[in-house]
Coordinates of C-alpha atoms in Angstrom, one line a residue:
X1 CA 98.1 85.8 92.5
X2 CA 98.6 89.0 94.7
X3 CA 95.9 88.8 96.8
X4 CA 94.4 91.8 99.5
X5 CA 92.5 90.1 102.3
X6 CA 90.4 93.1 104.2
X7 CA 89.1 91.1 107.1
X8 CA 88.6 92.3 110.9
X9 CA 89.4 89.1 112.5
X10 CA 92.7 88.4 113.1
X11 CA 92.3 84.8 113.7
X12 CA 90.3 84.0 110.9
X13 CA 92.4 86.6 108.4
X14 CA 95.4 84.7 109.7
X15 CA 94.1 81.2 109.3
X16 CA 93.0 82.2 105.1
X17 CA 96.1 84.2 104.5
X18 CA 98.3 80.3 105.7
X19 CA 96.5 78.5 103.4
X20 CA 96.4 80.8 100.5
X21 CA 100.1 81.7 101.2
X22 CA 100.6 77.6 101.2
X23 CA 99.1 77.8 97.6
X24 CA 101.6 79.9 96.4
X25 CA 99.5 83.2 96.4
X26 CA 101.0 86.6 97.8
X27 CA 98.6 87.7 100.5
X28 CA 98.3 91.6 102.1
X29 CA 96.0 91.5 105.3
X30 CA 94.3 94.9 106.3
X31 CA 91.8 94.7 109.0
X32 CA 90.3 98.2 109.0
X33 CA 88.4 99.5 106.3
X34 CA 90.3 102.5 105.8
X35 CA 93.4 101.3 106.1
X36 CA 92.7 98.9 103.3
X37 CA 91.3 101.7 101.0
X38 CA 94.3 103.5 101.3
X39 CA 96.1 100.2 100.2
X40 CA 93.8 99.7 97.1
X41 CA 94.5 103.1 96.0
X42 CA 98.5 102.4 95.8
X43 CA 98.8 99.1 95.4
X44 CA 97.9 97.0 92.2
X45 CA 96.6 93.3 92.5
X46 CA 95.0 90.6 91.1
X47 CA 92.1 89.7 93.6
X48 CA 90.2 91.3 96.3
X49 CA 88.8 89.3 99.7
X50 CA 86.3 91.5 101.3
X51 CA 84.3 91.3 103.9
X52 CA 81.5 93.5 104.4
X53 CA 81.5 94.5 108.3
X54 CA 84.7 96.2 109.2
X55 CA 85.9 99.1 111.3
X56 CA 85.9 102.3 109.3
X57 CA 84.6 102.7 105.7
X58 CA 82.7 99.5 105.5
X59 CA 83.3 96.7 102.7
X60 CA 80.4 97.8 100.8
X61 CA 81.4 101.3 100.9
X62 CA 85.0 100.2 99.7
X63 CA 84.2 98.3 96.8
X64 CA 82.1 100.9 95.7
X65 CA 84.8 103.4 95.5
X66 CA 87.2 100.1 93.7
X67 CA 84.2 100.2 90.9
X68 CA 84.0 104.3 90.9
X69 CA 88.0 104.3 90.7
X70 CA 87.5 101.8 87.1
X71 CA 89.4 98.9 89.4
X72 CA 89.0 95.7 87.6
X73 CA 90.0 93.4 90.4
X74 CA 87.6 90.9 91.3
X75 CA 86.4 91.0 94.4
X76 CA 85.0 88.0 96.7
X77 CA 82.6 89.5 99.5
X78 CA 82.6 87.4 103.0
X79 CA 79.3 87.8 104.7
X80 CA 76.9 86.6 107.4
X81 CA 74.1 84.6 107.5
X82 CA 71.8 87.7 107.9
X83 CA 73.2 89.6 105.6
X84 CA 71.3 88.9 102.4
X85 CA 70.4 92.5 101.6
X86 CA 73.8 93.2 101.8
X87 CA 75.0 90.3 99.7
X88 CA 72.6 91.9 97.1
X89 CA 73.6 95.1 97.3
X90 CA 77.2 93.6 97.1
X91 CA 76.5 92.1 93.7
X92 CA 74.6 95.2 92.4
X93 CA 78.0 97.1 92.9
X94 CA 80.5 95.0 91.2
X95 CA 81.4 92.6 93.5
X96 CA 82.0 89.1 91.4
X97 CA 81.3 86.5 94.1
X98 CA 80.3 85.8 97.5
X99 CA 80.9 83.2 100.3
X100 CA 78.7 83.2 103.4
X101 CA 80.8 82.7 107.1
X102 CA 81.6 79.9 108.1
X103 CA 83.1 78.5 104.5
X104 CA 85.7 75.7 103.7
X105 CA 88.7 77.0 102.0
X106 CA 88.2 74.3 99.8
X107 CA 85.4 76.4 98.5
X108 CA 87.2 79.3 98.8
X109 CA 90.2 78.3 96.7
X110 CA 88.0 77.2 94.1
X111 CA 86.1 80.4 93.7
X112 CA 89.8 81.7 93.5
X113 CA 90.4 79.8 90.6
X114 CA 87.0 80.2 89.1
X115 CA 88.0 83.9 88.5
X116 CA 91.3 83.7 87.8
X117 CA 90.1 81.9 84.5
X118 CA 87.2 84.1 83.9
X119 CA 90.4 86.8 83.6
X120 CA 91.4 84.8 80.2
X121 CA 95.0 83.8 79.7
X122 CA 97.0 87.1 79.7
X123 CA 99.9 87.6 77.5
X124 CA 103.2 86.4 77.5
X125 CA 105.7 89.1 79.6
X126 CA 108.8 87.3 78.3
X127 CA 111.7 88.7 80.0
X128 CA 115.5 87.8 78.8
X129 CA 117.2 86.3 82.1
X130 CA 120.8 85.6 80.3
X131 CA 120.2 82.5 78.2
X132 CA 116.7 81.9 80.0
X133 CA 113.2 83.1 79.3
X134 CA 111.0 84.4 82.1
X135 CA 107.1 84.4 81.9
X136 CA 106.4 86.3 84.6
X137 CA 102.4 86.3 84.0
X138 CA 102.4 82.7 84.1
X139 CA 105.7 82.7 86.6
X140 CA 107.3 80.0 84.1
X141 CA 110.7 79.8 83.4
X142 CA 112.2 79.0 80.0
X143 CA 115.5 77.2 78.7
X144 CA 114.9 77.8 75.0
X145 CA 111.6 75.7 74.9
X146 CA 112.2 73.9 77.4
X147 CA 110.2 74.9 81.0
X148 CA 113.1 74.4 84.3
X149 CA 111.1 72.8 87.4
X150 CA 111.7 75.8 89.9
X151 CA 110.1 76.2 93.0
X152 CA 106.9 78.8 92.6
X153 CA 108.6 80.8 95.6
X154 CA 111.9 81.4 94.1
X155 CA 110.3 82.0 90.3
X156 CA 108.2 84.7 92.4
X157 CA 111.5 86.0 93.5
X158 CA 113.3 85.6 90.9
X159 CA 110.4 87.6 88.8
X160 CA 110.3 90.8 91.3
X161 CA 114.3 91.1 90.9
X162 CA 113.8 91.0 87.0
X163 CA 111.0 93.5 87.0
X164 CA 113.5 95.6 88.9
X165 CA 115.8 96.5 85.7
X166 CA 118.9 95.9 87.7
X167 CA 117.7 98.4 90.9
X168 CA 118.5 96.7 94.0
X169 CA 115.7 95.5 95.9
X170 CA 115.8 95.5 100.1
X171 CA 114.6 92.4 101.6
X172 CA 111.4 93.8 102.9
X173 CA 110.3 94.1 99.7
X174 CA 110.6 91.1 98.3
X175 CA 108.8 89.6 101.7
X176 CA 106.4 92.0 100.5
X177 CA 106.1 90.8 97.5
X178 CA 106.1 86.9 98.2
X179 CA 104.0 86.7 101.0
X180 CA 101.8 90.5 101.0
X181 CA 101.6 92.7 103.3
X182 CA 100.9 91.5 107.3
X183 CA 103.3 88.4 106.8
X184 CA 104.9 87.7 109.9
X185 CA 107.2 85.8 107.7
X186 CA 111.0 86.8 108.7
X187 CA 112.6 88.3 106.5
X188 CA 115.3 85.9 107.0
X189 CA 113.5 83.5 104.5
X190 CA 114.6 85.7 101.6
X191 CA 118.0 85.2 102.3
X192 CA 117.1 81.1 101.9
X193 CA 115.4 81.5 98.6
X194 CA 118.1 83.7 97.4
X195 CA 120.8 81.3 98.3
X196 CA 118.9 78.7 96.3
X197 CA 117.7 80.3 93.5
X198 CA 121.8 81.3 92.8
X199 CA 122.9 77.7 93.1
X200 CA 119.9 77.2 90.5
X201 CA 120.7 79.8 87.7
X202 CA 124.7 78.8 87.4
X203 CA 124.5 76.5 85.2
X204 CA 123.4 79.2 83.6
X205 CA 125.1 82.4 83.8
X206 CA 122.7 84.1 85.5
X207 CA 123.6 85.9 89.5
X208 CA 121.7 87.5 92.4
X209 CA 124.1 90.4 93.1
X210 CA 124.4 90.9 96.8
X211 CA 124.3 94.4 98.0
X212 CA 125.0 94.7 101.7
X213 CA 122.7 96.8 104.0
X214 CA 120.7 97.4 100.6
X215 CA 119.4 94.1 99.2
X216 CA 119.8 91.9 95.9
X217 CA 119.6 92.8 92.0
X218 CA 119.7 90.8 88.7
X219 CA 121.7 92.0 86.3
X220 CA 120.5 93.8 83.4
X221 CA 117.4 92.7 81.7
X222 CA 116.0 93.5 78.6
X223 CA 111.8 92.8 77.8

């Protein structure tokens, strides 16, 4: 899941964006409130983090332009203690869940999955990779009917060069992409995944065209 984490803390916004990063979701931190409402306006998703007390437009006051804007995103409010008039308030305007500071990220991964079920299973994007199949909803890749045991990182990958239609794409963007916006991730990692995922697809047929100075593309790809 591409997640947006809109959290003022740094510390703690760095400590939930490791371990849901570490799960295998894409993370973008924004720690001011208009900052991040700027993001949500241009950037799709599939999950909001939110907490309610943040310099600028306040989370409250952001999630109730998401709902007046028709966003669909669900949205997990962090709050305080003291703030149960807020939590209310928070669920009157379309927010979908709540955790209360401090939390586990036990609890909070769970909550993650609770609502990525509650989405329903969303339909196949089958995209032809050569002689493979990629799902790129369910990041699943197919060798006839068979599914290949890829690494969720380089499948990620792998699925933003695809949805590319053979445009090169710069190495900031796939960091952008795998890990979300704040990563300190270097971008150096991408050059890893893409030497990996190459030695991976020849068997068969498929290549991660280098382009110097520019970045990498898949050749052409038909949906």
């Amino acid at each position: 899941m591409r997640i947006a984490l809109v959290e003022d803390n740094v510390s703690l916004a760095k400590g939930i964006a490791y371990q849901l990063r570490d799960a295998g979701h894409s993370v973008d931190i924004l720690h001011d409130g208009d900052d991040a409402d700027m993001f949500l306006q241009q950037e799709e998703g599939d999950l909001v983090i939110l907490d309610i007390n943040l310099p600028g437009k306040s989370g409250l006051d952001l999630l109730a332009d998401l709902r007046g804007r028709a966003d669909p995103r669900p949205v997990i409010l962090l709050t305080a203690r003291s703030e149960t008039e807020d939590r209310v308030q928070g669920l009157d305007a379309g927010a979908d869940d709540y955790l209360v500071k401090p939390f586990e990220m036990e609890e909070l991964a769970a909550r993650i999955r609770a609502l990525g079920r509650r989405k329903g299973v969303a339909p196949r994007q089958l995209v032809e990779i050569g002689s493979l199949k990629l799902d790129a909803g369910a990041l699943q890749l197919l060798d006839g009917d068979t599914a290949l045991e890829f690494p969720r990182r380089e499948l990620a990958l792998l699925a933003a060069l695809a949805q590319a239609n053979g445009r090169a794409v710069s190495k900031a963007g796939l960091l952008d992409q795998l890990y979300g916006a704040g990563s300190e991730t270097d971008e150096k990692v991408i050059e890893v995944y893409v030497s990996r995922l190459r030695k991976r697809l020849v068997p068969y047929g498929v290549n991660i065209q280098v382009h110097r100075g520019i970045g990498y593309s898949l050749g052409k790809t038909r949906q």
